[in-house]
Amino acid sequence: MKRKLYLSIAIILFPAMIYLVIFFANDPHGYFQVKSNSTSAESHPLIENMLEWKNGHYNAILIGDSRMGAFDAYIDDLNAYTGKNYKNMSYPGAMATEMNYLIRWCLDNSQEHVDSIIIVSGWYNFNELLQQNRVESTKKIIENPFTYAFSVDNLRDFIISMKKDEKTDDTEGEIAEDISLSDNLTSKEDSFLTTFNGMWNRYLSGFELSKTEIDELINISYYCKDHNISLVFVVPPWVDWFYTELESRAAYDMDDYKRILSQYFDIIDFEFIECQLCHNTQDFSDVSHFHGQTYEAFARELITGEPIYSRIWNNGNVK
Amino acid sequence: MVFNSFLFFGFFAVTGLLFDVVKQKWRWIVLLAASLLFIAFSAPKGIIFLLATCLITYFCTISIDRIYQNDGKVETRKESQEFKSRIIITLDIVLNLGILFATKYYNFFGEIVANIAHKPFSAISIILPLGISFYTFMMIGYAIDIYRKEYRAQTNFWKLFLFASYFPQLIDGPISRYNDVQGTLFNPPDIEYKRCRDGLMLFAWGLFKKLCIADNIAIYVNMIFGNYQDYHGLIVFSGAVAYAFYIYADFSGCIDMARGVSRYFGIELKDNFNHPYFAESVEEFWRRWHITLSLWFKDYLFYPVLRSKLISRMSSKMRKSGHKKLNRILPTSIALLVVWLFTGLWHGARGTYVAWGLYYGVILIAANAISVFRKRKEKTGWNKAASIFFTFIVICFGYIIFNSTTIASAFQMLKNVFSGPIISMAIIKKLGILFYKQVGATVYFAITVISFITFFLVDYLQYKGKNVYAWFFSRKKITKYVSLALFVLLLLFMMNRTSGDFTYMQF
């Protein structure tokens, strides 16, 4: 009887055990540190960033969305200029809720005293309709090896890691396609419109500023003041086409959150149509993602903090 | 430590193996050690209150038992012995409720008294001990049973402590009766295939309810109750409907897990639910929902109030003066009002819980009064369906009061149900997007929908008297093993999304 029971349990748990063994051997993010080369940030940068933050010795946080992924190339310059050790915690689709939660988590789980935070965020990230919190579940994932192994996201990354070579080829193909698109302005505007329509239909038409996240960011700024942490808020540019298209559809005030937040900390703002960086359409792969000289100029200004293309918000007004 | 955690899985596996290897007479000690470890992992500070409750009950019940043992021997002192036992049981109830009051209600009542007296009040900060409302009621029930001479008092303190702290029922109940569990709890049977298999299945089914249904519906509930000012008509009411399914999946899921674990050890705990949303009236709903609490209040509060000297005197006066119908209404109404006031308070120190208790008190008093004047008929077909539907609507209105943080917000939410547009497509679209985003991704959205349909279907089939478990276990071996292995994998992959806590843990 007893044997039958234990045998039945073993049979039912067998697939889960097999999965665990294979997952352990092909750990996509190096959690168990079995494999030295993990799949890397392309699959799930949030998990890897959080693991690296927890195990590393960083004293400064840089946080943003997918637009900041390319900033990895400049992180050494930022460290050299500031004399700090920044960790780029940015990941695709990071929204205000998640950024705020991630900052709190980083401050609670740091091995060093954190004295600088740079947040790269903007109007779109404060959209109430977009708020979700994947950081909270990722926190659970990285705190428990079983939760880590039995996570749908990690299962996906695990499958990607098994097909790693194929994936690399695909990614290269996507980039090549993107570059060819950028050569033709008409195609580019078509692609802007396609992206914009997608955004408009799902989230933009019902845009609502998340007051909760504005308040949470203000609370974080109070925390920073109390703990001598410098807080810099940077707003990246959109392509100029975006402002015109948005204005033709709705009368949103993209500056209202800046008026509120700049009463608590300064804002380096590139998010206005007069900004020189928004005009080089060729550098924009879609309405918000940019590269080339535009990115170079943006990154330089973020590192030095000296306004060339940006405007500075302070005490509710542009300085 | 909660049931829906990997830590608990490990804990359960180790306890199960130890339980299996030790001799039968030592098994209760394994369960006691496991319960102590469970408390140490969950809320170690709360053990002081649990110990205090057990010590008070132990000494009081032993004293009452000794008085009764001397009862037959010294006839002349019988009245004095009854008086003594009454003093002791009163002391036991006062002290145990005193601990509950100090930890759970002091700030609530202190603030009310201070407001009335226009004096400042300084709240005390006490973390609510785990399961205090459940084990306090279990221990008071046990002491009253001893006082009523229903059985003899337990002379081994640690066995009594095990009854109060038995880990499967500690966090969310059910509120067990000593006599129902003592036989197997202190002398658990051997591991037996069919029983253990059924126990593990029940545990997995409870886990499914919590992970795949309750935790996902909770997202929608929070969206509505957190922003009730923005919604009107059916949309705000949909929050209450969602809450009805959330709380059922959450609470019954936890109870299934508790009963499943306990069944594995051969200790059968009472079920708390009997397909409550298929009830045809509010009275029937309360015979199907949180059954062990309802029965506790019925046995230890409702009947004692109804048979109290005051009510009996009032009743006999009415009988003599010829008010027969009033006599059937008034005493029951008073007892119902007392019971429902305490039922509300049992859930927590909050005005909305008291208001929710009174809401049901008033409904049940009205139902009782109507039943005096009109004979109830058996309902069939559409009449039955309509009764189930209207009962569910009444329950949902109750949940608006129950789940609101303040009475003012509950009233505003109720007002919003009847004001503004009945339905708005723009808001439905917005809520749909928000829910889809917050639930995680398409795969989780699909799991939520499929799980909910499965849950509803199984509940309906069980209500109709179909034995779903027996049907499943009559399938081919390969079908059973493959589907169970896939079910286990689904649960494991849903684990990282859980909120962890169960709503009834806070009570």
mmCIF file of C-alpha atoms in Angstrom, chain B residues 123-389:
data_model
loop_
_atom_site.group_PDB
_atom_site.id
_atom_site.type_symbol
_atom_site.label_atom_id
_atom_site.label_comp_id
_atom_site.label_asym_id
_atom_site.label_seq_id
_atom_site.Cartn_x
_atom_site.Cartn_y
_atom_site.Cartn_z
ATOM 1 C CA ALA B 123 -3.401 52.775 19.989
ATOM 2 C CA ILE B 124 -1.270 49.782 20.920
ATOM 3 C CA SER B 125 0.731 47.980 18.292
ATOM 4 C CA ILE B 126 0.216 44.213 18.424
ATOM 5 C CA ILE B 127 0.691 41.852 15.517
ATOM 6 C CA LEU B 128 -2.448 39.722 15.328
ATOM 7 C CA PRO B 129 -1.468 36.180 16.399
ATOM 8 C CA LEU B 130 -1.893 33.619 13.635
ATOM 9 C CA GLY B 131 -5.305 31.917 13.674
ATOM 10 C CA ILE B 132 -6.325 33.444 17.039
ATOM 11 C CA SER B 133 -10.024 33.746 16.129
ATOM 12 C CA PHE B 134 -10.103 30.095 15.077
ATOM 13 C CA TYR B 135 -8.278 28.491 18.002
ATOM 14 C CA THR B 136 -9.946 30.734 20.626
ATOM 15 C CA PHE B 137 -13.368 29.569 19.417
ATOM 16 C CA MET B 138 -12.210 25.946 19.314
ATOM 17 C CA MET B 139 -10.956 26.135 22.886
ATOM 18 C CA ILE B 140 -14.056 27.940 24.187
ATOM 19 C CA GLY B 141 -16.238 25.340 22.442
ATOM 20 C CA TYR B 142 -14.197 22.551 24.048
ATOM 21 C CA ALA B 143 -14.488 24.109 27.524
ATOM 22 C CA ILE B 144 -18.271 24.554 27.152
ATOM 23 C CA ASP B 145 -18.595 20.909 26.056
ATOM 24 C CA ILE B 146 -16.756 19.854 29.236
ATOM 25 C CA TYR B 147 -19.036 22.136 31.255
ATOM 26 C CA ARG B 148 -22.032 20.521 29.548
ATOM 27 C CA LYS B 149 -20.611 17.095 30.494
ATOM 28 C CA GLU B 150 -20.487 16.000 26.854
ATOM 29 C CA TYR B 151 -17.112 14.291 27.388
ATOM 30 C CA ARG B 152 -14.224 14.195 29.825
ATOM 31 C CA ALA B 153 -11.458 16.811 29.885
ATOM 32 C CA GLN B 154 -8.085 16.059 28.303
ATOM 33 C CA THR B 155 -5.543 15.527 31.076
ATOM 34 C CA ASN B 156 -2.465 15.699 28.864
ATOM 35 C CA PHE B 157 -1.697 19.382 28.292
ATOM 36 C CA TRP B 158 0.338 18.729 25.132
ATOM 37 C CA LYS B 159 -2.513 16.815 23.538
ATOM 38 C CA LEU B 160 -4.801 19.760 24.200
ATOM 39 C CA PHE B 161 -2.117 22.044 22.783
ATOM 40 C CA LEU B 162 -1.983 19.882 19.652
ATOM 41 C CA PHE B 163 -5.752 20.193 19.242
ATOM 42 C CA ALA B 164 -5.452 24.006 19.311
ATOM 43 C CA SER B 165 -2.299 24.295 17.216
ATOM 44 C CA TYR B 166 -2.738 21.420 14.723
ATOM 45 C CA PHE B 167 -1.020 23.013 11.733
ATOM 46 C CA PRO B 168 -3.413 22.189 8.853
ATOM 47 C CA GLN B 169 -6.272 24.051 10.548
ATOM 48 C CA LEU B 170 -4.271 26.770 12.294
ATOM 49 C CA ILE B 171 -4.329 29.507 9.648
ATOM 50 C CA ASP B 172 -7.814 29.361 8.206
ATOM 51 C CA GLY B 173 -9.736 26.758 10.162
ATOM 52 C CA PRO B 174 -12.066 24.894 9.948
ATOM 53 C CA ILE B 175 -13.209 25.395 13.535
ATOM 54 C CA SER B 176 -13.001 21.778 14.699
ATOM 55 C CA ARG B 177 -14.849 20.202 17.592
ATOM 56 C CA TYR B 178 -12.660 18.303 20.030
ATOM 57 C CA ASN B 179 -14.857 15.226 20.001
ATOM 58 C CA ASP B 180 -14.777 15.007 16.199
ATOM 59 C CA VAL B 181 -10.999 14.845 15.913
ATOM 60 C CA GLN B 182 -9.592 13.575 19.215
ATOM 61 C CA GLY B 183 -9.850 9.895 18.272
ATOM 62 C CA THR B 184 -7.613 10.160 15.208
ATOM 63 C CA LEU B 185 -5.596 13.201 16.252
ATOM 64 C CA PHE B 186 -4.070 11.488 19.293
ATOM 65 C CA ASN B 187 -3.966 8.061 17.712
ATOM 66 C CA PRO B 188 -3.534 8.563 13.955
ATOM 67 C CA PRO B 189 -3.992 5.555 11.672
ATOM 68 C CA ASP B 190 -1.387 4.030 9.349
ATOM 69 C CA ILE B 191 -0.579 5.434 5.943
ATOM 70 C CA GLU B 192 -3.211 4.042 3.597
ATOM 71 C CA TYR B 193 -3.035 4.385 -0.177
ATOM 72 C CA LYS B 194 -6.589 5.425 -1.033
ATOM 73 C CA ARG B 195 -6.960 7.859 1.855
ATOM 74 C CA CYS B 196 -3.561 9.497 1.272
ATOM 75 C CA ARG B 197 -4.212 9.706 -2.484
ATOM 76 C CA ASP B 198 -7.550 11.424 -1.844
ATOM 77 C CA GLY B 199 -5.870 13.766 0.648
ATOM 78 C CA LEU B 200 -3.198 14.787 -1.858
ATOM 79 C CA MET B 201 -5.816 15.263 -4.567
ATOM 80 C CA LEU B 202 -7.876 17.494 -2.302
ATOM 81 C CA PHE B 203 -4.739 19.484 -1.451
ATOM 82 C CA ALA B 204 -3.923 19.913 -5.166
ATOM 83 C CA TRP B 205 -7.501 20.972 -5.941
ATOM 84 C CA GLY B 206 -7.362 23.585 -3.180
ATOM 85 C CA LEU B 207 -4.024 24.828 -4.483
ATOM 86 C CA PHE B 208 -5.536 25.093 -7.975
ATOM 87 C CA LYS B 209 -8.400 27.210 -6.636
ATOM 88 C CA LYS B 210 -5.978 29.545 -4.897
ATOM 89 C CA LEU B 211 -3.311 29.888 -7.606
ATOM 90 C CA CYS B 212 -5.291 29.744 -10.822
ATOM 91 C CA ILE B 213 -8.540 31.396 -9.744
ATOM 92 C CA ALA B 214 -8.436 33.422 -6.508
ATOM 93 C CA ASP B 215 -5.112 35.177 -7.124
ATOM 94 C CA ASN B 216 -6.116 36.175 -10.647
ATOM 95 C CA ILE B 217 -9.662 37.300 -9.816
ATOM 96 C CA ALA B 218 -8.159 39.338 -6.947
ATOM 97 C CA ILE B 219 -6.584 41.597 -9.583
ATOM 98 C CA TYR B 220 -10.012 42.554 -10.951
ATOM 99 C CA VAL B 221 -11.491 42.895 -7.450
ATOM 100 C CA ASN B 222 -8.728 45.334 -6.469
ATOM 101 C CA MET B 223 -9.225 47.303 -9.668
ATOM 102 C CA ILE B 224 -12.906 47.918 -8.817
ATOM 103 C CA PHE B 225 -12.805 48.219 -5.024
ATOM 104 C CA GLY B 226 -9.629 50.351 -5.191
ATOM 105 C CA ASN B 227 -11.223 52.846 -7.604
ATOM 106 C CA TYR B 228 -14.940 52.450 -6.875
ATOM 107 C CA GLN B 229 -15.442 56.220 -7.195
ATOM 108 C CA ASP B 230 -14.786 55.962 -10.932
ATOM 109 C CA TYR B 231 -17.321 53.215 -11.662
ATOM 110 C CA HIS B 232 -21.100 52.984 -11.702
ATOM 111 C CA GLY B 233 -23.953 50.585 -12.330
ATOM 112 C CA LEU B 234 -23.174 47.043 -13.383
ATOM 113 C CA ILE B 235 -19.453 47.740 -13.589
ATOM 114 C CA VAL B 236 -19.100 48.586 -9.905
ATOM 115 C CA PHE B 237 -21.382 45.637 -9.091
ATOM 116 C CA SER B 238 -19.169 43.333 -11.166
ATOM 117 C CA GLY B 239 -16.486 43.993 -8.533
ATOM 118 C CA ALA B 240 -18.768 42.457 -5.901
ATOM 119 C CA VAL B 241 -19.549 39.479 -8.168
ATOM 120 C CA ALA B 242 -15.819 38.981 -8.761
ATOM 121 C CA TYR B 243 -15.229 39.237 -5.010
ATOM 122 C CA ALA B 244 -17.846 36.513 -4.425
ATOM 123 C CA PHE B 245 -15.879 34.092 -6.597
ATOM 124 C CA TYR B 246 -12.544 35.323 -5.293
ATOM 125 C CA ILE B 247 -13.407 34.770 -1.621
ATOM 126 C CA TYR B 248 -14.994 31.389 -2.371
ATOM 127 C CA ALA B 249 -11.964 30.152 -4.327
ATOM 128 C CA ASP B 250 -9.541 31.614 -1.774
ATOM 129 C CA PHE B 251 -11.248 30.382 1.405
ATOM 130 C CA SER B 252 -12.515 27.031 0.135
ATOM 131 C CA GLY B 253 -9.137 26.502 -1.548
ATOM 132 C CA CYS B 254 -7.360 26.961 1.767
ATOM 133 C CA ILE B 255 -9.868 24.691 3.541
ATOM 134 C CA ASP B 256 -9.420 22.002 0.862
ATOM 135 C CA MET B 257 -5.653 22.188 1.352
ATOM 136 C CA ALA B 258 -6.052 21.939 5.141
ATOM 137 C CA ARG B 259 -8.455 18.992 4.842
ATOM 138 C CA GLY B 260 -6.243 17.345 2.230
ATOM 139 C CA VAL B 261 -3.123 17.518 4.417
ATOM 140 C CA SER B 262 -5.084 16.345 7.431
ATOM 141 C CA ARG B 263 -6.708 13.483 5.499
ATOM 142 C CA TYR B 264 -3.209 12.345 4.530
ATOM 143 C CA PHE B 265 -2.499 11.927 8.263
ATOM 144 C CA GLY B 266 -5.836 10.165 8.741
ATOM 145 C CA ILE B 267 -7.501 13.025 10.602
ATOM 146 C CA GLU B 268 -10.754 14.030 8.951
ATOM 147 C CA LEU B 269 -11.586 17.745 9.310
ATOM 148 C CA LYS B 270 -15.101 19.067 8.744
ATOM 149 C CA ASP B 271 -15.844 20.697 5.401
ATOM 150 C CA ASN B 272 -16.675 24.382 5.554
ATOM 151 C CA PHE B 273 -18.539 24.646 2.250
ATOM 152 C CA ASN B 274 -21.387 22.918 0.489
ATOM 153 C CA HIS B 275 -21.730 24.705 -2.868
ATOM 154 C CA PRO B 276 -22.895 27.947 -1.216
ATOM 155 C CA TYR B 277 -23.720 29.903 -4.368
ATOM 156 C CA PHE B 278 -26.389 27.366 -5.291
ATOM 157 C CA ALA B 279 -28.337 28.282 -2.149
ATOM 158 C CA GLU B 280 -31.983 29.190 -2.757
ATOM 159 C CA SER B 281 -32.237 31.526 0.217
ATOM 160 C CA VAL B 282 -29.955 33.476 2.538
ATOM 161 C CA GLU B 283 -30.683 31.014 5.393
ATOM 162 C CA GLU B 284 -29.618 28.168 3.135
ATOM 163 C CA PHE B 285 -26.515 30.099 2.097
ATOM 164 C CA TRP B 286 -25.420 30.257 5.727
ATOM 165 C CA ARG B 287 -25.970 26.528 6.078
ATOM 166 C CA ARG B 288 -23.605 26.076 3.121
ATOM 167 C CA TRP B 289 -20.970 28.794 3.762
ATOM 168 C CA HIS B 290 -18.355 28.711 6.556
ATOM 169 C CA ILE B 291 -20.335 25.853 8.078
ATOM 170 C CA THR B 292 -18.117 25.285 11.117
ATOM 171 C CA LEU B 293 -18.410 28.932 12.210
ATOM 172 C CA SER B 294 -22.185 28.971 11.691
ATOM 173 C CA LEU B 295 -22.561 25.755 13.692
ATOM 174 C CA TRP B 296 -20.309 27.127 16.447
ATOM 175 C CA PHE B 297 -22.455 30.236 16.796
ATOM 176 C CA LYS B 298 -25.613 28.139 16.665
ATOM 177 C CA ASP B 299 -24.509 25.783 19.446
ATOM 178 C CA TYR B 300 -22.614 28.161 21.707
ATOM 179 C CA LEU B 301 -24.407 31.478 21.246
ATOM 180 C CA PHE B 302 -27.765 31.253 19.449
ATOM 181 C CA TYR B 303 -29.343 28.527 21.623
ATOM 182 C CA PRO B 304 -27.855 29.815 24.910
ATOM 183 C CA VAL B 305 -29.291 33.293 24.152
ATOM 184 C CA LEU B 306 -32.637 31.794 23.119
ATOM 185 C CA ARG B 307 -32.770 29.684 26.305
ATOM 186 C CA SER B 308 -31.524 32.441 28.606
ATOM 187 C CA LYS B 309 -33.694 33.384 31.593
ATOM 188 C CA LEU B 310 -34.482 36.801 30.153
ATOM 189 C CA ILE B 311 -35.729 35.480 26.800
ATOM 190 C CA SER B 312 -37.554 32.542 28.441
ATOM 191 C CA ARG B 313 -39.395 34.920 30.783
ATOM 192 C CA MET B 314 -40.311 37.207 27.875
ATOM 193 C CA SER B 315 -41.444 34.214 25.833
ATOM 194 C CA SER B 316 -43.690 32.821 28.531
ATOM 195 C CA LYS B 317 -45.290 36.252 29.061
ATOM 196 C CA MET B 318 -46.099 36.446 25.334
ATOM 197 C CA ARG B 319 -47.514 32.927 25.332
ATOM 198 C CA LYS B 320 -49.747 33.740 28.273
ATOM 199 C CA SER B 321 -51.005 36.935 26.650
ATOM 200 C CA GLY B 322 -51.897 35.034 23.449
ATOM 201 C CA HIS B 323 -49.235 36.555 21.153
ATOM 202 C CA LYS B 324 -48.237 33.222 19.654
ATOM 203 C CA LYS B 325 -46.902 34.548 16.359
ATOM 204 C CA LEU B 326 -44.947 37.328 18.051
ATOM 205 C CA ASN B 327 -43.501 34.712 20.369
ATOM 206 C CA ARG B 328 -42.215 32.849 17.337
ATOM 207 C CA ILE B 329 -40.614 36.021 15.956
ATOM 208 C CA LEU B 330 -39.245 38.170 18.783
ATOM 209 C CA PRO B 331 -37.036 35.754 20.804
ATOM 210 C CA THR B 332 -35.491 34.337 17.606
ATOM 211 C CA SER B 333 -34.938 37.862 16.288
ATOM 212 C CA ILE B 334 -33.061 38.899 19.428
ATOM 213 C CA ALA B 335 -30.899 35.759 19.293
ATOM 214 C CA LEU B 336 -30.247 36.276 15.560
ATOM 215 C CA LEU B 337 -29.249 39.893 16.086
ATOM 216 C CA VAL B 338 -26.782 38.937 18.834
ATOM 217 C CA VAL B 339 -25.326 36.105 16.742
ATOM 218 C CA TRP B 340 -24.892 38.275 13.647
ATOM 219 C CA LEU B 341 -23.379 41.143 15.577
ATOM 220 C CA PHE B 342 -20.764 38.722 16.893
ATOM 221 C CA THR B 343 -20.342 37.055 13.496
ATOM 222 C CA GLY B 344 -19.499 40.440 12.023
ATOM 223 C CA LEU B 345 -17.119 41.222 14.861
ATOM 224 C CA TRP B 346 -15.457 37.802 14.609
ATOM 225 C CA HIS B 347 -14.215 38.770 11.153
ATOM 226 C CA GLY B 348 -12.357 41.763 12.477
ATOM 227 C CA ALA B 349 -12.290 45.069 14.252
ATOM 228 C CA ARG B 350 -13.826 47.151 11.503
ATOM 229 C CA GLY B 351 -17.097 48.988 11.180
ATOM 230 C CA THR B 352 -17.853 47.365 7.824
ATOM 231 C CA TYR B 353 -17.693 43.868 9.334
ATOM 232 C CA VAL B 354 -20.182 44.886 12.030
ATOM 233 C CA ALA B 355 -22.410 46.481 9.372
ATOM 234 C CA TRP B 356 -22.126 43.335 7.236
ATOM 235 C CA GLY B 357 -23.110 41.197 10.240
ATOM 236 C CA LEU B 358 -26.121 43.416 10.914
ATOM 237 C CA TYR B 359 -27.043 43.293 7.204
ATOM 238 C CA TYR B 360 -27.400 39.522 7.450
ATOM 239 C CA GLY B 361 -28.999 39.813 10.900
ATOM 240 C CA VAL B 362 -31.766 42.004 9.491
ATOM 241 C CA ILE B 363 -32.269 39.800 6.396
ATOM 242 C CA LEU B 364 -32.520 36.616 8.473
ATOM 243 C CA ILE B 365 -34.868 38.244 10.998
ATOM 244 C CA ALA B 366 -37.099 39.320 8.101
ATOM 245 C CA ALA B 367 -36.908 35.847 6.550
ATOM 246 C CA ASN B 368 -37.847 34.271 9.884
ATOM 247 C CA ALA B 369 -40.785 36.648 10.324
ATOM 248 C CA ILE B 370 -42.049 35.914 6.796
ATOM 249 C CA SER B 371 -41.772 32.160 7.404
ATOM 250 C CA VAL B 372 -44.072 32.528 10.441
ATOM 251 C CA PHE B 373 -46.834 33.960 8.250
ATOM 252 C CA ARG B 374 -46.191 32.075 5.001
ATOM 253 C CA LYS B 375 -45.412 28.429 4.516
ATOM 254 C CA ARG B 376 -42.397 27.755 2.326
ATOM 255 C CA LYS B 377 -42.968 25.690 -0.836
ATOM 256 C CA GLU B 378 -40.521 23.425 -2.618
ATOM 257 C CA LYS B 379 -39.162 25.288 -5.656
ATOM 258 C CA THR B 380 -38.511 23.718 -9.030
ATOM 259 C CA GLY B 381 -37.324 24.735 -12.496
ATOM 260 C CA TRP B 382 -37.182 28.453 -13.227
ATOM 261 C CA ASN B 383 -38.438 29.337 -9.733
ATOM 262 C CA LYS B 384 -35.484 27.547 -8.246
ATOM 263 C CA ALA B 385 -33.041 29.198 -10.682
ATOM 264 C CA ALA B 386 -34.534 32.625 -9.912
ATOM 265 C CA SER B 387 -34.185 32.003 -6.161
ATOM 266 C CA ILE B 388 -30.535 31.000 -6.600
ATOM 267 C CA PHE B 389 -29.925 34.112 -8.707
#
